[in-house]
Coordinates of C-alpha atoms in Angstrom, one line a residue:
M1 CA 92.7 80.9 95.4
T2 CA 95.2 79.6 92.4
A3 CA 96.9 83.9 93.1
T4 CA 100.4 83.2 94.8
L5 CA 99.8 86.1 97.2
L6 CA 96.4 85.7 98.2
S7 CA 97.6 81.8 98.6
D8 CA 100.0 82.9 101.0
A9 CA 97.6 85.2 103.3
N10 CA 95.4 82.8 103.4
Q11 CA 97.9 80.7 104.6
R12 CA 97.9 82.5 108.4
L13 CA 94.2 82.1 108.2
E14 CA 94.8 78.0 108.1
K15 CA 97.1 77.7 110.9
A16 CA 95.1 80.2 112.9
L17 CA 91.9 77.9 112.4
Q18 CA 93.6 75.3 114.1
Y19 CA 93.1 77.2 117.2
V20 CA 89.5 77.9 117.0
T21 CA 86.6 76.8 116.4
I22 CA 84.1 77.9 114.2
H23 CA 81.0 77.6 111.2
E24 CA 81.9 76.6 108.3
D25 CA 79.8 79.3 106.4
A26 CA 81.8 81.6 108.2
I27 CA 85.4 79.6 107.3
E28 CA 84.4 79.4 103.4
R29 CA 83.1 83.7 103.5
L30 CA 86.7 84.1 104.0
K31 CA 88.4 82.6 101.5
F32 CA 87.4 84.9 99.0
P33 CA 87.2 88.8 98.6
K34 CA 83.5 89.8 98.6
A35 CA 83.6 92.3 95.2
S36 CA 87.0 93.4 92.8
L37 CA 87.3 96.1 90.4
T38 CA 89.9 96.6 87.4
V39 CA 89.8 99.8 85.5
S40 CA 91.4 102.0 82.9
I41 CA 92.5 105.3 83.0
P42 CA 92.9 107.2 80.5
V43 CA 94.8 109.7 81.1
R44 CA 96.4 113.4 78.9
M45 CA 100.0 113.7 79.7
D46 CA 101.7 116.9 79.8
D47 CA 103.1 116.7 76.0
G48 CA 99.3 115.7 74.5
S49 CA 100.1 112.1 74.7
L50 CA 97.8 109.3 75.9
R51 CA 98.4 107.2 78.6
V52 CA 96.3 104.4 80.1
F53 CA 96.6 103.1 83.3
Q54 CA 95.2 100.0 85.3
G55 CA 94.1 100.4 88.8
Y56 CA 92.1 98.2 91.2
R57 CA 90.6 98.4 93.7
V58 CA 88.8 95.2 95.9
R59 CA 85.8 95.0 98.8
Y60 CA 87.0 91.7 101.2
D61 CA 85.0 91.7 103.7
D62 CA 81.8 94.1 104.8
S63 CA 80.8 92.1 107.6
R64 CA 82.0 94.1 110.2
G65 CA 80.8 97.7 108.5
P66 CA 82.5 99.9 105.3
T67 CA 85.3 98.4 104.0
K68 CA 88.7 100.6 104.1
G69 CA 92.2 100.3 103.1
G70 CA 94.7 102.6 100.5
V71 CA 95.2 102.7 97.5
R72 CA 99.0 103.0 96.1
F73 CA 100.6 103.7 93.2
H74 CA 103.5 101.5 92.6
P75 CA 104.6 99.8 89.9
S76 CA 104.4 96.7 90.7
V77 CA 100.4 96.7 91.4
T78 CA 98.5 93.6 90.3
L79 CA 94.6 92.6 91.7
D80 CA 96.7 89.5 93.7
E81 CA 98.6 92.1 95.3
V82 CA 95.6 94.3 96.3
Q83 CA 93.1 91.5 96.7
S84 CA 96.1 90.1 99.4
L85 CA 96.1 93.5 101.0
A86 CA 92.7 93.5 101.0
F87 CA 92.8 90.6 102.9
W88 CA 94.7 91.9 105.6
M89 CA 93.0 94.9 106.1
T90 CA 89.8 92.7 106.4
F91 CA 91.8 91.4 110.0
K92 CA 93.8 94.0 111.0
C93 CA 90.4 96.0 111.5
A94 CA 88.6 93.6 113.2
A95 CA 92.0 93.0 115.2
L96 CA 91.7 96.2 116.6
S97 CA 88.1 96.0 117.0
I98 CA 87.0 98.4 114.2
P99 CA 83.8 98.3 112.5
F100 CA 85.0 98.5 108.9
G101 CA 85.7 95.5 106.7
G102 CA 88.7 95.3 104.4
A103 CA 90.0 96.9 101.3
K104 CA 92.5 98.0 99.2
G105 CA 92.8 99.6 95.3
G106 CA 95.9 100.3 93.4
I107 CA 97.2 102.3 90.0
T108 CA 100.1 100.4 88.7
L109 CA 102.2 103.0 87.5
N110 CA 105.9 105.4 88.9
P111 CA 104.6 108.2 90.0
K112 CA 108.0 109.2 90.0
E113 CA 108.0 109.5 85.9
L114 CA 104.1 111.6 86.1
S115 CA 104.5 115.2 86.8
K116 CA 101.8 116.6 89.4
F117 CA 99.5 117.3 86.5
E118 CA 99.2 114.6 85.1
L119 CA 98.9 112.9 90.0
E120 CA 96.0 114.2 90.1
R121 CA 94.7 114.1 86.5
L122 CA 95.2 110.0 87.0
S123 CA 93.8 110.3 90.1
R124 CA 90.8 112.2 89.6
G125 CA 90.1 109.7 86.8
Y126 CA 90.3 106.3 89.3
I127 CA 87.5 108.5 91.2
D128 CA 85.2 108.8 87.9
L129 CA 86.1 104.7 87.2
I130 CA 85.4 103.7 90.9
A131 CA 82.8 106.5 91.7
D132 CA 80.0 103.7 92.4
F133 CA 82.0 101.0 93.7
I134 CA 82.9 103.6 97.2
G135 CA 81.6 105.9 99.1
P136 CA 80.9 106.8 103.2
D137 CA 79.0 103.9 104.4
I138 CA 80.6 101.1 101.6
D139 CA 83.9 101.6 100.9
I140 CA 86.8 104.3 102.5
P141 CA 89.4 104.9 100.4
A142 CA 93.2 106.6 101.8
P143 CA 96.8 107.3 101.5
D144 CA 99.5 104.0 100.7
V145 CA 102.5 103.2 99.1
Y146 CA 103.9 106.9 97.4
T147 CA 100.4 108.4 97.4
N148 CA 99.9 111.6 100.3
P149 CA 97.0 114.2 101.7
M150 CA 97.1 116.5 98.9
I151 CA 96.3 113.5 96.8
M152 CA 93.3 112.2 98.6
G153 CA 92.1 115.8 98.6
W154 CA 92.0 115.4 94.9
M155 CA 90.1 111.9 95.4
M156 CA 87.5 113.6 98.1
D157 CA 87.1 116.5 95.8
Q158 CA 86.6 114.5 92.4
Y159 CA 84.1 112.2 94.0
S160 CA 82.2 115.4 96.0
T161 CA 81.4 116.9 92.2
I162 CA 80.1 113.6 90.9
R163 CA 77.7 112.6 93.8
R164 CA 77.1 117.4 94.0
Q165 CA 77.9 117.4 97.5
I166 CA 80.9 117.4 100.0
T167 CA 81.7 114.3 101.4
P168 CA 84.4 114.4 103.6
A169 CA 83.9 111.1 105.0
V170 CA 84.2 109.3 101.8
V171 CA 88.4 109.0 101.8
T172 CA 90.7 109.9 104.6
G173 CA 93.8 110.8 104.5
K174 CA 93.1 113.8 103.8
P175 CA 95.1 117.6 103.7
L176 CA 93.7 118.8 107.8
T177 CA 91.1 122.0 105.4
M178 CA 89.8 119.1 103.7
G179 CA 88.1 117.7 107.0
G180 CA 91.2 115.9 107.5
S181 CA 92.5 114.5 111.0
L182 CA 95.5 115.4 113.7
G183 CA 97.5 112.8 113.7
R184 CA 97.2 110.8 110.6
E185 CA 100.2 111.4 108.9
T186 CA 102.8 110.4 111.5
A187 CA 99.6 107.4 112.8
T188 CA 101.5 104.2 111.3
A189 CA 104.1 104.7 112.5
M190 CA 102.8 106.1 116.2
G191 CA 100.7 103.0 116.4
A192 CA 103.6 100.9 115.9
F193 CA 105.6 102.7 118.3
F194 CA 103.0 102.2 121.3
T195 CA 102.9 98.1 120.2
I196 CA 106.4 98.5 120.7
Q197 CA 107.0 100.3 124.1
T198 CA 104.5 97.7 124.9
L199 CA 105.9 94.7 124.6
M200 CA 109.6 95.2 124.8
P201 CA 109.3 95.9 128.3
K202 CA 108.4 92.0 129.1
Y203 CA 111.7 90.9 127.5
D204 CA 113.0 93.1 130.1
R205 CA 114.4 95.3 126.8
R206 CA 115.2 98.5 127.5
P207 CA 115.8 101.8 124.7
E208 CA 119.3 103.0 125.9
E209 CA 120.1 99.1 125.6
T210 CA 118.3 98.2 121.6
T211 CA 119.4 98.6 119.2
V212 CA 117.1 99.1 115.6
A213 CA 117.4 98.6 112.1
V214 CA 114.5 100.3 109.4
Q215 CA 114.0 98.6 106.6
G216 CA 112.0 101.6 104.0
F217 CA 112.3 105.3 105.3
G218 CA 109.4 106.2 103.9
N219 CA 106.4 107.6 104.9
A220 CA 105.9 105.1 108.3
G221 CA 110.0 104.0 108.6
S222 CA 111.1 107.4 108.7
V223 CA 108.4 108.1 111.6
I224 CA 109.2 105.6 113.9
A225 CA 112.7 105.8 113.4
E226 CA 112.3 108.5 114.5
L227 CA 110.3 108.1 116.9
L228 CA 112.2 105.2 118.6
F229 CA 115.3 107.1 118.5
R230 CA 113.7 109.9 120.2
A231 CA 112.4 107.5 122.9
G232 CA 116.6 106.4 123.5
Y233 CA 117.0 103.3 121.2
K234 CA 120.0 103.4 119.0
V235 CA 118.5 103.3 115.8
V236 CA 122.0 101.9 113.9
A237 CA 121.1 101.6 110.1
V238 CA 118.0 103.1 108.0
S239 CA 117.5 102.9 104.7
D240 CA 115.1 103.3 101.7
S241 CA 114.6 102.4 98.1
Q242 CA 118.1 103.2 96.8
G243 CA 120.0 101.7 99.8
G244 CA 121.3 102.8 103.0
V245 CA 123.5 103.3 105.3
Y246 CA 124.8 101.5 108.7
A247 CA 127.1 103.4 112.1
P248 CA 127.5 100.5 114.4
E249 CA 127.2 104.2 116.9
G250 CA 124.1 104.7 116.4
L251 CA 122.6 107.3 114.1
D252 CA 121.6 111.3 114.3
I253 CA 117.6 109.6 112.6
P254 CA 116.7 114.1 112.8
S255 CA 119.4 114.9 110.8
I256 CA 119.2 112.1 108.0
R257 CA 115.4 112.6 107.2
Q258 CA 116.4 116.8 107.2
F259 CA 118.3 115.9 104.8
K260 CA 116.7 113.4 102.7
E261 CA 113.6 115.9 102.4
S262 CA 116.1 118.3 101.2
T263 CA 117.8 116.1 99.0
R264 CA 115.8 113.0 98.6
G265 CA 118.1 110.6 99.6
I266 CA 120.1 109.0 102.5
K267 CA 123.3 109.7 104.3
A268 CA 124.8 109.2 108.0
V269 CA 124.8 112.6 108.9
Y270 CA 124.7 114.9 111.6
C271 CA 122.5 118.8 110.9
K272 CA 123.3 121.6 113.2
G273 CA 120.6 124.4 111.0
T274 CA 121.3 124.3 107.8
V275 CA 124.2 122.5 107.5
C276 CA 125.0 119.0 107.4
N277 CA 129.1 116.9 108.2
S278 CA 129.1 113.3 106.8
I279 CA 129.9 111.4 110.2
D280 CA 131.6 107.4 109.1
H281 CA 129.3 104.8 107.9
E282 CA 128.8 101.8 105.7
V283 CA 126.3 101.9 102.9
L284 CA 124.5 99.0 102.1
T285 CA 121.9 97.4 100.4
N286 CA 118.2 96.9 101.4
A287 CA 118.5 92.8 101.8
E288 CA 122.3 93.4 103.1
L289 CA 120.2 96.0 106.7
L290 CA 117.0 92.9 107.1
E291 CA 120.6 90.2 108.1
L292 CA 122.5 93.0 110.6
D293 CA 123.0 91.9 114.0
V294 CA 120.2 94.0 115.5
D295 CA 117.6 93.5 118.5
I296 CA 115.3 94.9 117.0
L297 CA 114.1 94.9 113.0
V298 CA 111.5 96.9 111.4
P299 CA 110.9 96.7 107.8
A300 CA 108.9 99.3 106.7
A301 CA 109.1 98.6 103.0
L302 CA 107.3 96.4 100.8
E303 CA 106.3 93.2 101.2
N304 CA 107.6 90.0 100.9
Q305 CA 111.3 91.3 102.0
I306 CA 111.9 88.3 103.9
T307 CA 111.1 85.0 102.1
G308 CA 112.2 81.5 102.9
E309 CA 115.4 82.2 100.6
N310 CA 116.7 84.4 103.6
A311 CA 115.2 83.3 106.8
A312 CA 118.6 81.7 108.1
R313 CA 120.2 85.0 107.4
I314 CA 118.2 87.1 110.5
R315 CA 120.0 87.6 113.1
A316 CA 117.6 89.5 114.6
P317 CA 115.7 88.8 117.6
F318 CA 112.1 90.9 117.9
I319 CA 111.2 91.8 114.7
F320 CA 107.8 94.1 114.0
E321 CA 106.5 94.3 110.7
V322 CA 105.8 98.3 110.0
A323 CA 105.0 96.9 106.5
N324 CA 102.0 94.6 104.9
G325 CA 103.0 91.7 104.7
P326 CA 107.3 91.8 104.4
I327 CA 107.4 88.2 105.8
T328 CA 106.0 85.0 103.5
S329 CA 104.3 82.5 105.1
A330 CA 107.9 80.1 104.4
A331 CA 109.5 82.9 105.9
D332 CA 107.6 82.8 109.1
Q333 CA 107.7 78.8 109.9
I334 CA 112.1 79.2 109.4
L335 CA 112.0 81.8 111.9
E336 CA 109.9 80.9 114.6
E337 CA 112.2 77.6 114.1
K338 CA 115.1 80.2 115.0
G339 CA 112.9 81.2 118.5
I340 CA 112.6 85.1 116.2
Q341 CA 109.6 86.9 118.0
V342 CA 107.6 88.3 114.8
F343 CA 104.6 90.9 115.8
P344 CA 102.3 91.0 112.9
D345 CA 101.3 93.6 111.0
I346 CA 97.7 92.8 111.1
L347 CA 98.6 95.2 114.6
V348 CA 101.6 96.7 114.7
N349 CA 100.7 98.9 111.5
A350 CA 97.4 98.8 112.7
G351 CA 97.2 102.6 113.3
G352 CA 97.1 104.1 110.4
V353 CA 93.6 103.1 110.3
T354 CA 92.2 103.4 113.1
V355 CA 92.9 106.9 113.4
S356 CA 91.8 107.0 110.2
Y357 CA 88.4 105.9 111.9
F358 CA 89.1 108.3 114.2
E359 CA 88.7 110.7 111.0
W360 CA 85.8 108.9 109.2
V361 CA 83.5 109.9 113.0
Q362 CA 85.0 113.3 112.9
N363 CA 83.9 113.7 109.8
R364 CA 80.2 112.4 110.4
C365 CA 79.8 114.5 113.5
G366 CA 81.6 117.4 112.1
Y367 CA 83.3 117.5 115.4
Y368 CA 86.7 117.4 115.3
W369 CA 89.4 116.2 118.1
S370 CA 93.2 118.1 119.0
L371 CA 96.3 116.5 118.3
E372 CA 96.4 115.2 121.8
E373 CA 92.9 113.2 122.0
V374 CA 94.1 111.8 118.5
N375 CA 97.2 109.9 120.4
Q376 CA 95.8 109.6 123.2
R377 CA 92.7 107.1 122.0
L378 CA 95.3 105.8 119.4
K379 CA 97.5 104.7 122.1
E380 CA 95.0 102.9 124.5
K381 CA 93.7 101.4 121.7
M382 CA 96.4 100.0 120.3
T383 CA 98.3 99.3 124.4
R384 CA 95.1 97.6 124.5
E385 CA 94.7 95.1 121.6
T386 CA 97.9 93.8 121.8
E387 CA 97.9 93.6 125.8
L388 CA 94.5 91.6 124.2
I389 CA 97.2 89.3 121.8
W390 CA 99.7 88.4 124.7
V391 CA 97.6 86.5 125.9
I392 CA 96.3 84.8 123.5
S393 CA 99.4 84.0 122.8
H394 CA 100.5 82.8 126.3
E395 CA 97.1 81.0 126.4
L396 CA 97.3 79.0 123.1
S397 CA 101.2 78.5 122.8
C398 CA 100.8 80.3 119.4
S399 CA 102.9 83.2 117.8
M400 CA 101.9 86.7 117.8
R401 CA 100.8 87.1 114.3
T402 CA 98.6 83.6 115.1
A403 CA 96.8 84.2 118.5
A404 CA 96.3 88.3 115.7
Y405 CA 93.9 85.9 113.4
V406 CA 92.8 84.0 116.0
H407 CA 91.8 87.4 117.9
A408 CA 90.6 88.4 114.5
L409 CA 88.6 85.9 113.5
K410 CA 87.0 85.5 116.2
R411 CA 85.1 89.6 115.8
L412 CA 85.3 89.0 112.2
A413 CA 83.2 84.8 112.5
E414 CA 80.2 86.5 115.2
A415 CA 79.2 88.9 113.3
I416 CA 79.0 86.2 109.7
E417 CA 76.8 84.4 111.6
A418 CA 74.3 86.4 113.6
K419 CA 73.9 86.8 109.9
G420 CA 72.3 82.9 109.7
T421 CA 74.3 79.9 109.2
R422 CA 73.5 75.9 107.6
D423 CA 72.5 75.1 111.5
D424 CA 69.7 77.8 111.2
Y425 CA 68.0 76.8 108.9
T426 CA 67.9 72.8 108.7
S427 CA 66.8 71.0 111.0

């Protein structure tokens, strides 16, 4: 593999292979995506002009079931990035024992520059071009960076129009009225919260004595920040793409979320009703937030935020990856040498795909669960797999990331080897 991101992602696989014995056929199969699709999407803009956007969809591996993965709208989207994300999704689904393979999709654009009408035309045009590549038993898209339930609803509706039948199970993360699941919008953060709550007691860390910094105050980051705040953790810093705020005595996260929803900006505020007043705080960049002296660092933005260049300056003893791939393999080695515990994305942020699986199941059977039932099922699955990976880490004396890949790799190998290996065809 020559692609930079995918090559970097593959190094995690190579490290896990040092701790587990699987057939060479399975190793070879997992080195490459099964299928990649690149499309050009023409969109008639509101001013009458025509723009063409590049879109991608990658199905990495379907040994354990139909592939599953989000669709992101972002200027940095490339085929390399989408392939890497599909790779991570493959291992994430296996690590959580979800009967899906890994996939991912994306369109290269800045969605903030498009009107809602233009976004709808773009979303429907994307589905027009990939309709034969996806399906409830083939590949199921979901929300990701800068996509939301409304966009998923447009995609499901367009697919249903093409197939001439209502097909809610083709997409997850939809509006509730179109077959979405309760708890899906907060699932990534909720799953991360359950993981943190499972692991921190093992280090004798109590919430009220634990400081937290969250990079990325979007769909996942803002929710995990509030969940931790309400559980008693001291959230001292948060940031979005424009920068962040830091207050050593702690931030009022519900107020900051309220302020951002009304202004689209981040400011250290305390709100009472609709009135928000500024509190003392420091303004800092995303890069500065990563290097704060806090107990828990939560990268919840984009990939490659902690690299070989800045890893030595990271001071938080615990890092929970809510974003996909926020730490490079070069940084991993530095952080490990510093004694920093990294809890990997394929475990920590797996709540999203887990509840997407729940939504798919509900769509297929036509029976819908309560929020309490969804969250309880999510808690049970996240807690169980976190404990299993924790045990593997200690039995093999390896990092939690490597343990998670070992855990996933065993399940993937079993599925691939069940279809036959060289040993079955040679005497």
